[in-house]
């Protein structure tokens, strides 16, 4: 029928995107300050007994980083898509509920407040964990607050405004903390806000991965409700969708995805807002059955690409990934607005 | 009262809002009924509570006293899943979603029947296509809904309600944003759907002239009381006129139209025949001239219809002036 053509077409693009993700994944493993030949990848990954320098770099640094890139891209894009749909607002993103604000408040309290008393190294092995933990606690506290308010407030726009106000309030507290902190603490905090994929260790991936998989699973579970939310809450309700319950699960998914990523990688901007729009332009559909896998693949590909660019092949330094995602993504979005004029709605 | 089975029966219903712990009642003692195959217009002035009532009946707002029965069962006995199979709703809000095609929009109507990820069976697809056909949107199946006109989008929203396959459809001012011909078409479409598919269709509207001609029943919502009945009965027993509490608005019982009452100006006698005469009368009516038949008038207008054109002869103080259009004649009279 008339829909089969479109479905086949969408399926084809999804496969293509899947291939692009795999290619970028391999490139991300190969490229970096030390270029590793392709043959080494196979031996490093499938022959654990080999432990030369290349294998160590691959296993301990590049593989966790590339996996983190995929997980980060997918998680932020899916939570951005969910927020744009639920709030019916093209400018909504993973952070509208104040999750990153909560995480940054946690980190700011820890780095700028707590650590200035116990100046002991926050960059130590336990430090990386405690930073992630404290960020996650901050995000989790906000998530609980938002979930609680979402069951009490009927109007979705009220929630959006509350999210913005909460973000502003936390920003103010963070500014005060910054004002009273010393230089090295300030630098540690600023570096956290720039985002980093490389700081995630293998053992941290063991937490990151299941959290993101659970978050994405919850999003797929609420696919039908997400489609119904496109028409607004009244229509969704009249179609038999349980508004409060569905919203709760969607917020839970978003908090899990964005909160966990922010905790481990810092607040990574742009991806969550832009990827759903790129998916809409590629697939010309509003159906979340297609948009969800589409945003996962596009988000992963874009994050891998950003990581490849940020490690500046052949050079010793890496750029902050947050700046790279913005610098790569914003021209893409501007080009799409100008060319397609399809940015106007969700 | 007929013998037909009542689909909807509203008994002493109170509607309003809950703000925190306090309840503010907007209207109370609302009593209405409707049966299958009936198209009902809910009419009343702005702010009287039409939308609130419809939203309460659709389950979006709570109601506070009295009850609302669907086939004899109190509304609150139905689960939200069951309600979704009994009542569909079309709101006044313009839904614009990027890339959402008419087909996809209408397919959302099947949500109460599909599995958790919303897959449509062959039967669902048939129902969707037949709903689209019922509203005459066959040529628009793959069109995105933000690229069609307001009238077409409203039809698509109605098709979505049809695909939901409910015995009752509530529509909140479905014709509010439409031009006149689209208003008529939507009213007519709903009337046909009510009869052909034996549905109960309740819509709120301010398009009284069209409602008078198309609907089976009025639900008249006033500040302190409610009335129901056929449009004709409502006019004859004077309930319809109660809508116009404003002393400047009158209702023409012959024409079945309401009009703005004006202070009479000069007296005019108009002679002529056919459609041109009718519209000439309307023009003078509009400007508040008193039209007289026999008594002495201030001036006289003769409508002369030739084969192709119509001219107007104005006799004023023994002078005769000929005009090519009503506009020119009125302009002359106003500035004489």
PDB file of N, CA and C in Angstrom, chain B residues 189-282:
ATOM      1  N   UNK B 189     -21.180  17.498   6.563  1.00  0.00           N
ATOM      2  CA  UNK B 189     -20.455  16.232   6.717  1.00  0.00           C
ATOM      3  C   UNK B 189     -20.830  15.548   8.033  1.00  0.00           C
ATOM      4  N   UNK B 190     -20.858  16.325   9.120  1.00  0.00           N
ATOM      5  CA  UNK B 190     -21.170  15.747  10.431  1.00  0.00           C
ATOM      6  C   UNK B 190     -22.600  15.217  10.461  1.00  0.00           C
ATOM      7  N   UNK B 191     -23.511  15.963   9.817  1.00  0.00           N
ATOM      8  CA  UNK B 191     -24.901  15.515   9.772  1.00  0.00           C
ATOM      9  C   UNK B 191     -25.013  14.193   9.015  1.00  0.00           C
ATOM     10  N   UNK B 192     -24.294  14.098   7.877  1.00  0.00           N
ATOM     11  CA  UNK B 192     -24.315  12.859   7.096  1.00  0.00           C
ATOM     12  C   UNK B 192     -23.737  11.713   7.919  1.00  0.00           C
ATOM     13  N   UNK B 193     -22.622  11.979   8.631  1.00  0.00           N
ATOM     14  CA  UNK B 193     -21.984  10.928   9.433  1.00  0.00           C
ATOM     15  C   UNK B 193     -22.904  10.460  10.558  1.00  0.00           C
ATOM     16  N   UNK B 194     -23.596  11.424  11.189  1.00  0.00           N
ATOM     17  CA  UNK B 194     -24.517  11.055  12.267  1.00  0.00           C
ATOM     18  C   UNK B 194     -25.578  10.094  11.747  1.00  0.00           C
ATOM     19  N   UNK B 195     -26.101  10.391  10.567  1.00  0.00           N
ATOM     20  CA  UNK B 195     -27.191   9.568  10.037  1.00  0.00           C
ATOM     21  C   UNK B 195     -26.677   8.250   9.460  1.00  0.00           C
ATOM     22  N   UNK B 196     -25.611   8.339   8.630  1.00  0.00           N
ATOM     23  CA  UNK B 196     -25.140   7.119   7.956  1.00  0.00           C
ATOM     24  C   UNK B 196     -24.506   6.143   8.931  1.00  0.00           C
ATOM     25  N   UNK B 197     -23.734   6.653   9.877  1.00  0.00           N
ATOM     26  CA  UNK B 197     -23.000   5.765  10.787  1.00  0.00           C
ATOM     27  C   UNK B 197     -23.698   5.658  12.144  1.00  0.00           C
ATOM     28  N   UNK B 198     -24.889   6.302  12.233  1.00  0.00           N
ATOM     29  CA  UNK B 198     -25.720   6.174  13.431  1.00  0.00           C
ATOM     30  C   UNK B 198     -24.975   6.597  14.707  1.00  0.00           C
ATOM     31  N   UNK B 199     -24.190   7.675  14.592  1.00  0.00           N
ATOM     32  CA  UNK B 199     -23.415   8.146  15.731  1.00  0.00           C
ATOM     33  C   UNK B 199     -24.141   9.294  16.431  1.00  0.00           C
ATOM     34  N   UNK B 200     -23.786   9.527  17.683  1.00  0.00           N
ATOM     35  CA  UNK B 200     -24.242  10.726  18.370  1.00  0.00           C
ATOM     36  C   UNK B 200     -23.118  11.747  18.251  1.00  0.00           C
ATOM     37  N   UNK B 201     -23.413  12.868  17.599  1.00  0.00           N
ATOM     38  CA  UNK B 201     -22.388  13.884  17.400  1.00  0.00           C
ATOM     39  C   UNK B 201     -22.814  15.152  18.129  1.00  0.00           C
ATOM     40  N   UNK B 202     -21.983  15.602  19.063  1.00  0.00           N
ATOM     41  CA  UNK B 202     -22.283  16.822  19.807  1.00  0.00           C
ATOM     42  C   UNK B 202     -21.186  17.833  19.516  1.00  0.00           C
ATOM     43  N   UNK B 203     -21.564  19.001  19.019  1.00  0.00           N
ATOM     44  CA  UNK B 203     -20.547  20.024  18.775  1.00  0.00           C
ATOM     45  C   UNK B 203     -20.975  21.340  19.393  1.00  0.00           C
ATOM     46  N   UNK B 204     -19.997  22.081  19.899  1.00  0.00           N
ATOM     47  CA  UNK B 204     -20.299  23.430  20.350  1.00  0.00           C
ATOM     48  C   UNK B 204     -20.042  24.358  19.177  1.00  0.00           C
ATOM     49  N   UNK B 205     -20.818  25.421  19.064  1.00  0.00           N
ATOM     50  CA  UNK B 205     -20.646  26.305  17.910  1.00  0.00           C
ATOM     51  C   UNK B 205     -21.217  27.678  18.180  1.00  0.00           C
ATOM     52  N   UNK B 206     -20.695  28.649  17.447  1.00  0.00           N
ATOM     53  CA  UNK B 206     -21.286  29.990  17.424  1.00  0.00           C
ATOM     54  C   UNK B 206     -21.924  30.278  16.067  1.00  0.00           C
ATOM     55  N   UNK B 207     -21.865  29.302  15.155  1.00  0.00           N
ATOM     56  CA  UNK B 207     -22.439  29.503  13.827  1.00  0.00           C
ATOM     57  C   UNK B 207     -23.922  29.131  13.857  1.00  0.00           C
ATOM     58  N   UNK B 208     -24.707  30.020  14.482  1.00  0.00           N
ATOM     59  CA  UNK B 208     -26.107  29.673  14.750  1.00  0.00           C
ATOM     60  C   UNK B 208     -26.925  29.534  13.486  1.00  0.00           C
ATOM     61  N   UNK B 209     -26.641  30.391  12.504  1.00  0.00           N
ATOM     62  CA  UNK B 209     -27.428  30.320  11.268  1.00  0.00           C
ATOM     63  C   UNK B 209     -27.302  28.953  10.615  1.00  0.00           C
ATOM     64  N   UNK B 210     -26.064  28.411  10.613  1.00  0.00           N
ATOM     65  CA  UNK B 210     -25.853  27.109   9.992  1.00  0.00           C
ATOM     66  C   UNK B 210     -26.443  26.018  10.884  1.00  0.00           C
ATOM     67  N   UNK B 211     -26.230  26.145  12.191  1.00  0.00           N
ATOM     68  CA  UNK B 211     -26.732  25.137  13.123  1.00  0.00           C
ATOM     69  C   UNK B 211     -28.251  25.019  13.006  1.00  0.00           C
ATOM     70  N   UNK B 212     -28.922  26.174  12.863  1.00  0.00           N
ATOM     71  CA  UNK B 212     -30.389  26.159  12.737  1.00  0.00           C
ATOM     72  C   UNK B 212     -30.842  25.293  11.571  1.00  0.00           C
ATOM     73  N   UNK B 213     -30.039  25.252  10.519  1.00  0.00           N
ATOM     74  CA  UNK B 213     -30.433  24.508   9.334  1.00  0.00           C
ATOM     75  C   UNK B 213     -29.957  23.076   9.327  1.00  0.00           C
ATOM     76  N   UNK B 214     -28.925  22.740  10.106  1.00  0.00           N
ATOM     77  CA  UNK B 214     -28.311  21.427   9.945  1.00  0.00           C
ATOM     78  C   UNK B 214     -28.516  20.453  11.106  1.00  0.00           C
ATOM     79  N   UNK B 215     -28.621  20.948  12.349  1.00  0.00           N
ATOM     80  CA  UNK B 215     -28.580  19.997  13.463  1.00  0.00           C
ATOM     81  C   UNK B 215     -29.968  19.476  13.837  1.00  0.00           C
ATOM     82  N   UNK B 216     -29.981  18.350  14.565  1.00  0.00           N
ATOM     83  CA  UNK B 216     -31.239  17.744  14.985  1.00  0.00           C
ATOM     84  C   UNK B 216     -31.730  18.312  16.297  1.00  0.00           C
ATOM     85  N   UNK B 217     -30.777  18.797  17.092  1.00  0.00           N
ATOM     86  CA  UNK B 217     -31.163  19.193  18.429  1.00  0.00           C
ATOM     87  C   UNK B 217     -30.254  20.307  18.915  1.00  0.00           C
ATOM     88  N   UNK B 218     -30.804  21.210  19.687  1.00  0.00           N
ATOM     89  CA  UNK B 218     -29.992  22.209  20.362  1.00  0.00           C
ATOM     90  C   UNK B 218     -29.858  21.836  21.835  1.00  0.00           C
ATOM     91  N   UNK B 219     -28.664  21.988  22.366  1.00  0.00           N
ATOM     92  CA  UNK B 219     -28.489  22.040  23.813  1.00  0.00           C
ATOM     93  C   UNK B 219     -28.173  23.496  24.088  1.00  0.00           C
ATOM     94  N   UNK B 220     -29.124  24.219  24.697  1.00  0.00           N
ATOM     95  CA  UNK B 220     -28.933  25.648  24.936  1.00  0.00           C
ATOM     96  C   UNK B 220     -28.427  25.842  26.360  1.00  0.00           C
ATOM     97  N   UNK B 221     -27.233  26.429  26.467  1.00  0.00           N
ATOM     98  CA  UNK B 221     -26.615  26.612  27.780  1.00  0.00           C
ATOM     99  C   UNK B 221     -26.656  28.092  28.148  1.00  0.00           C
ATOM    100  N   UNK B 222     -27.461  28.419  29.176  1.00  0.00           N
ATOM    101  CA  UNK B 222     -27.583  29.805  29.622  1.00  0.00           C
ATOM    102  C   UNK B 222     -26.948  29.949  30.996  1.00  0.00           C
ATOM    103  N   UNK B 223     -26.909  31.173  31.476  1.00  0.00           N
ATOM    104  CA  UNK B 223     -26.287  31.441  32.780  1.00  0.00           C
ATOM    105  C   UNK B 223     -26.939  30.613  33.893  1.00  0.00           C
ATOM    106  N   UNK B 224     -28.279  30.550  33.876  1.00  0.00           N
ATOM    107  CA  UNK B 224     -28.976  29.926  35.001  1.00  0.00           C
ATOM    108  C   UNK B 224     -29.798  28.701  34.640  1.00  0.00           C
ATOM    109  N   UNK B 225     -29.991  28.471  33.358  1.00  0.00           N
ATOM    110  CA  UNK B 225     -30.822  27.325  32.995  1.00  0.00           C
ATOM    111  C   UNK B 225     -30.331  26.674  31.716  1.00  0.00           C
ATOM    112  N   UNK B 226     -30.844  25.484  31.470  1.00  0.00           N
ATOM    113  CA  UNK B 226     -30.506  24.795  30.227  1.00  0.00           C
ATOM    114  C   UNK B 226     -31.792  24.361  29.555  1.00  0.00           C
ATOM    115  N   UNK B 227     -31.768  24.385  28.222  1.00  0.00           N
ATOM    116  CA  UNK B 227     -32.921  23.919  27.454  1.00  0.00           C
ATOM    117  C   UNK B 227     -32.418  22.977  26.382  1.00  0.00           C
ATOM    118  N   UNK B 228     -33.298  22.083  25.925  1.00  0.00           N
ATOM    119  CA  UNK B 228     -32.949  21.293  24.750  1.00  0.00           C
ATOM    120  C   UNK B 228     -34.180  21.106  23.888  1.00  0.00           C
ATOM    121  N   UNK B 229     -33.963  20.821  22.634  1.00  0.00           N
ATOM    122  CA  UNK B 229     -35.069  20.616  21.723  1.00  0.00           C
ATOM    123  C   UNK B 229     -34.613  20.831  20.298  1.00  0.00           C
ATOM    124  N   UNK B 230     -35.489  20.525  19.346  1.00  0.00           N
ATOM    125  CA  UNK B 230     -35.119  20.725  17.948  1.00  0.00           C
ATOM    126  C   UNK B 230     -34.936  22.221  17.706  1.00  0.00           C
ATOM    127  N   UNK B 231     -34.180  22.602  16.686  1.00  0.00           N
ATOM    128  CA  UNK B 231     -33.996  24.036  16.412  1.00  0.00           C
ATOM    129  C   UNK B 231     -35.339  24.742  16.235  1.00  0.00           C
ATOM    130  N   UNK B 232     -36.260  24.072  15.537  1.00  0.00           N
ATOM    131  CA  UNK B 232     -37.544  24.698  15.243  1.00  0.00           C
ATOM    132  C   UNK B 232     -38.354  24.918  16.517  1.00  0.00           C
ATOM    133  N   UNK B 233     -38.414  23.868  17.369  1.00  0.00           N
ATOM    134  CA  UNK B 233     -39.131  24.015  18.639  1.00  0.00           C
ATOM    135  C   UNK B 233     -38.503  25.119  19.486  1.00  0.00           C
ATOM    136  N   UNK B 234     -37.161  25.160  19.463  1.00  0.00           N
ATOM    137  CA  UNK B 234     -36.478  26.156  20.293  1.00  0.00           C
ATOM    138  C   UNK B 234     -36.815  27.570  19.847  1.00  0.00           C
ATOM    139  N   UNK B 235     -36.989  27.755  18.521  1.00  0.00           N
ATOM    140  CA  UNK B 235     -37.363  29.080  18.024  1.00  0.00           C
ATOM    141  C   UNK B 235     -38.800  29.390  18.419  1.00  0.00           C
ATOM    142  N   UNK B 236     -39.695  28.396  18.212  1.00  0.00           N
ATOM    143  CA  UNK B 236     -41.118  28.635  18.463  1.00  0.00           C
ATOM    144  C   UNK B 236     -41.409  28.882  19.941  1.00  0.00           C
ATOM    145  N   UNK B 237     -40.762  28.129  20.844  1.00  0.00           N
ATOM    146  CA  UNK B 237     -41.066  28.326  22.262  1.00  0.00           C
ATOM    147  C   UNK B 237     -40.222  29.429  22.914  1.00  0.00           C
ATOM    148  N   UNK B 238     -39.394  30.096  22.094  1.00  0.00           N
ATOM    149  CA  UNK B 238     -38.688  31.268  22.597  1.00  0.00           C
ATOM    150  C   UNK B 238     -37.399  30.977  23.334  1.00  0.00           C
ATOM    151  N   UNK B 239     -37.039  29.686  23.481  1.00  0.00           N
ATOM    152  CA  UNK B 239     -35.799  29.374  24.202  1.00  0.00           C
ATOM    153  C   UNK B 239     -34.560  29.848  23.447  1.00  0.00           C
ATOM    154  N   UNK B 240     -34.637  29.741  22.112  1.00  0.00           N
ATOM    155  CA  UNK B 240     -33.495  30.136  21.301  1.00  0.00           C
ATOM    156  C   UNK B 240     -33.192  31.616  21.479  1.00  0.00           C
ATOM    157  N   UNK B 241     -34.267  32.414  21.555  1.00  0.00           N
ATOM    158  CA  UNK B 241     -34.093  33.864  21.667  1.00  0.00           C
ATOM    159  C   UNK B 241     -33.435  34.269  22.974  1.00  0.00           C
ATOM    160  N   UNK B 242     -33.504  33.362  23.984  1.00  0.00           N
ATOM    161  CA  UNK B 242     -32.902  33.691  25.283  1.00  0.00           C
ATOM    162  C   UNK B 242     -31.378  33.804  25.200  1.00  0.00           C
ATOM    163  N   UNK B 243     -30.835  33.299  24.095  1.00  0.00           N
ATOM    164  CA  UNK B 243     -29.392  33.444  23.895  1.00  0.00           C
ATOM    165  C   UNK B 243     -29.004  34.904  23.738  1.00  0.00           C
ATOM    166  N   UNK B 244     -29.982  35.705  23.229  1.00  0.00           N
ATOM    167  CA  UNK B 244     -29.653  37.096  22.938  1.00  0.00           C
ATOM    168  C   UNK B 244     -30.178  37.984  24.051  1.00  0.00           C
ATOM    169  N   UNK B 245     -29.462  37.962  25.160  1.00  0.00           N
ATOM    170  CA  UNK B 245     -29.889  38.795  26.272  1.00  0.00           C
ATOM    171  C   UNK B 245     -29.603  40.253  25.959  1.00  0.00           C
ATOM    172  N   UNK B 246     -28.702  40.466  25.020  1.00  0.00           N
ATOM    173  CA  UNK B 246     -28.349  41.810  24.589  1.00  0.00           C
ATOM    174  C   UNK B 246     -29.539  42.443  23.868  1.00  0.00           C
ATOM    175  N   UNK B 247     -29.932  43.670  24.290  1.00  0.00           N
ATOM    176  CA  UNK B 247     -31.142  44.261  23.713  1.00  0.00           C
ATOM    177  C   UNK B 247     -30.931  44.727  22.279  1.00  0.00           C
ATOM    178  N   UNK B 248     -29.703  44.773  21.836  1.00  0.00           N
ATOM    179  CA  UNK B 248     -29.437  45.229  20.477  1.00  0.00           C
ATOM    180  C   UNK B 248     -29.507  44.117  19.445  1.00  0.00           C
ATOM    181  N   UNK B 249     -29.571  42.850  19.944  1.00  0.00           N
ATOM    182  CA  UNK B 249     -29.623  41.737  19.003  1.00  0.00           C
ATOM    183  C   UNK B 249     -31.058  41.226  18.945  1.00  0.00           C
ATOM    184  N   UNK B 250     -31.573  41.098  17.734  1.00  0.00           N
ATOM    185  CA  UNK B 250     -32.913  40.578  17.582  1.00  0.00           C
ATOM    186  C   UNK B 250     -32.889  39.299  16.777  1.00  0.00           C
ATOM    187  N   UNK B 251     -34.002  38.584  16.766  1.00  0.00           N
ATOM    188  CA  UNK B 251     -34.060  37.359  15.993  1.00  0.00           C
ATOM    189  C   UNK B 251     -35.263  37.430  15.069  1.00  0.00           C
ATOM    190  N   UNK B 252     -35.000  37.232  13.788  1.00  0.00           N
ATOM    191  CA  UNK B 252     -36.057  37.298  12.795  1.00  0.00           C
ATOM    192  C   UNK B 252     -36.733  35.930  12.711  1.00  0.00           C
ATOM    193  N   UNK B 253     -37.973  35.834  13.228  1.00  0.00           N
ATOM    194  CA  UNK B 253     -38.633  34.532  13.293  1.00  0.00           C
ATOM    195  C   UNK B 253     -39.006  33.986  11.936  1.00  0.00           C
ATOM    196  N   UNK B 254     -39.117  34.861  10.952  1.00  0.00           N
ATOM    197  CA  UNK B 254     -39.453  34.362   9.617  1.00  0.00           C
ATOM    198  C   UNK B 254     -38.225  33.839   8.899  1.00  0.00           C
ATOM    199  N   UNK B 255     -37.185  34.670   8.928  1.00  0.00           N
ATOM    200  CA  UNK B 255     -35.968  34.289   8.198  1.00  0.00           C
ATOM    201  C   UNK B 255     -35.149  33.259   8.964  1.00  0.00           C
ATOM    202  N   UNK B 256     -35.368  33.155  10.268  1.00  0.00           N
ATOM    203  CA  UNK B 256     -34.548  32.266  11.069  1.00  0.00           C
ATOM    204  C   UNK B 256     -33.149  32.794  11.208  1.00  0.00           C
ATOM    205  N   UNK B 257     -33.035  34.108  11.263  1.00  0.00           N
ATOM    206  CA  UNK B 257     -31.717  34.709  11.410  1.00  0.00           C
ATOM    207  C   UNK B 257     -31.758  35.735  12.524  1.00  0.00           C
ATOM    208  N   UNK B 258     -30.636  35.928  13.152  1.00  0.00           N
ATOM    209  CA  UNK B 258     -30.567  36.970  14.160  1.00  0.00           C
ATOM    210  C   UNK B 258     -29.912  38.201  13.538  1.00  0.00           C
ATOM    211  N   UNK B 259     -30.220  39.333  14.082  1.00  0.00           N
ATOM    212  CA  UNK B 259     -29.702  40.557  13.486  1.00  0.00           C
ATOM    213  C   UNK B 259     -29.429  41.577  14.568  1.00  0.00           C
ATOM    214  N   UNK B 260     -28.717  42.600  14.170  1.00  0.00           N
ATOM    215  CA  UNK B 260     -28.364  43.671  15.082  1.00  0.00           C
ATOM    216  C   UNK B 260     -29.469  44.728  15.012  1.00  0.00           C
ATOM    217  N   UNK B 261     -30.100  44.998  16.136  1.00  0.00           N
ATOM    218  CA  UNK B 261     -31.179  45.993  16.139  1.00  0.00           C
ATOM    219  C   UNK B 261     -30.594  47.388  16.020  1.00  0.00           C
ATOM    220  N   UNK B 262     -31.221  48.188  15.152  1.00  0.00           N
ATOM    221  CA  UNK B 262     -30.704  49.543  14.988  1.00  0.00           C
ATOM    222  C   UNK B 262     -31.852  50.535  15.195  1.00  0.00           C
ATOM    223  N   UNK B 263     -31.469  51.753  15.503  1.00  0.00           N
ATOM    224  CA  UNK B 263     -32.486  52.796  15.570  1.00  0.00           C
ATOM    225  C   UNK B 263     -32.862  53.154  14.140  1.00  0.00           C
ATOM    226  N   UNK B 264     -34.165  53.222  13.886  1.00  0.00           N
ATOM    227  CA  UNK B 264     -34.592  53.472  12.512  1.00  0.00           C
ATOM    228  C   UNK B 264     -34.226  54.864  12.052  1.00  0.00           C
ATOM    229  N   UNK B 265     -33.855  54.931  10.787  1.00  0.00           N
ATOM    230  CA  UNK B 265     -33.558  56.217  10.181  1.00  0.00           C
ATOM    231  C   UNK B 265     -34.747  56.608   9.306  1.00  0.00           C
ATOM    232  N   UNK B 266     -34.485  57.027   8.091  1.00  0.00           N
ATOM    233  CA  UNK B 266     -35.591  57.471   7.235  1.00  0.00           C
ATOM    234  C   UNK B 266     -36.421  56.292   6.732  1.00  0.00           C
ATOM    235  N   UNK B 267     -37.596  56.659   6.179  1.00  0.00           N
ATOM    236  CA  UNK B 267     -38.469  55.612   5.639  1.00  0.00           C
ATOM    237  C   UNK B 267     -38.221  55.492   4.146  1.00  0.00           C
ATOM    238  N   UNK B 268     -38.133  54.245   3.698  1.00  0.00           N
ATOM    239  CA  UNK B 268     -37.911  54.042   2.267  1.00  0.00           C
ATOM    240  C   UNK B 268     -38.934  53.036   1.750  1.00  0.00           C
ATOM    241  N   UNK B 269     -39.404  53.328   0.544  1.00  0.00           N
ATOM    242  CA  UNK B 269     -40.337  52.412  -0.101  1.00  0.00           C
ATOM    243  C   UNK B 269     -39.581  51.787  -1.263  1.00  0.00           C
ATOM    244  N   UNK B 270     -39.582  50.462  -1.338  1.00  0.00           N
ATOM    245  CA  UNK B 270     -38.795  49.792  -2.367  1.00  0.00           C
ATOM    246  C   UNK B 270     -39.712  48.943  -3.229  1.00  0.00           C
ATOM    247  N   UNK B 271     -39.607  49.137  -4.535  1.00  0.00           N
ATOM    248  CA  UNK B 271     -40.387  48.288  -5.441  1.00  0.00           C
ATOM    249  C   UNK B 271     -39.430  47.552  -6.372  1.00  0.00           C
ATOM    250  N   UNK B 272     -39.880  46.389  -6.806  1.00  0.00           N
ATOM    251  CA  UNK B 272     -39.058  45.567  -7.685  1.00  0.00           C
ATOM    252  C   UNK B 272     -39.417  44.118  -7.470  1.00  0.00           C
ATOM    253  N   UNK B 273     -38.620  43.232  -8.028  1.00  0.00           N
ATOM    254  CA  UNK B 273     -38.927  41.816  -7.820  1.00  0.00           C
ATOM    255  C   UNK B 273     -37.671  40.943  -7.875  1.00  0.00           C
ATOM    256  N   UNK B 274     -37.859  39.720  -7.447  1.00  0.00           N
ATOM    257  CA  UNK B 274     -36.809  38.712  -7.572  1.00  0.00           C
ATOM    258  C   UNK B 274     -35.655  38.909  -6.590  1.00  0.00           C
ATOM    259  N   UNK B 275     -34.560  38.275  -6.947  1.00  0.00           N
ATOM    260  CA  UNK B 275     -33.389  38.285  -6.080  1.00  0.00           C
ATOM    261  C   UNK B 275     -32.826  39.695  -5.874  1.00  0.00           C
ATOM    262  N   UNK B 276     -32.768  40.539  -6.953  1.00  0.00           N
ATOM    263  CA  UNK B 276     -32.242  41.903  -6.734  1.00  0.00           C
ATOM    264  C   UNK B 276     -33.039  42.666  -5.682  1.00  0.00           C
ATOM    265  N   UNK B 277     -34.358  42.478  -5.665  1.00  0.00           N
ATOM    266  CA  UNK B 277     -35.174  43.172  -4.663  1.00  0.00           C
ATOM    267  C   UNK B 277     -34.789  42.718  -3.261  1.00  0.00           C
ATOM    268  N   UNK B 278     -34.654  41.404  -3.119  1.00  0.00           N
ATOM    269  CA  UNK B 278     -34.314  40.825  -1.821  1.00  0.00           C
ATOM    270  C   UNK B 278     -33.029  41.434  -1.252  1.00  0.00           C
ATOM    271  N   UNK B 279     -32.001  41.529  -2.117  1.00  0.00           N
ATOM    272  CA  UNK B 279     -30.712  42.028  -1.642  1.00  0.00           C
ATOM    273  C   UNK B 279     -30.729  43.536  -1.445  1.00  0.00           C
ATOM    274  N   UNK B 280     -31.606  44.224  -2.203  1.00  0.00           N
ATOM    275  CA  UNK B 280     -31.748  45.666  -1.981  1.00  0.00           C
ATOM    276  C   UNK B 280     -32.386  45.909  -0.608  1.00  0.00           C
ATOM    277  N   UNK B 281     -33.388  45.070  -0.293  1.00  0.00           N
ATOM    278  CA  UNK B 281     -34.032  45.183   1.025  1.00  0.00           C
ATOM    279  C   UNK B 281     -33.021  44.961   2.137  1.00  0.00           C
ATOM    280  N   UNK B 282     -32.176  43.956   1.927  1.00  0.00           N
ATOM    281  CA  UNK B 282     -31.157  43.657   2.958  1.00  0.00           C
ATOM    282  C   UNK B 282     -30.220  44.843   3.167  1.00  0.00           C
TER     283      UNK B 282
END
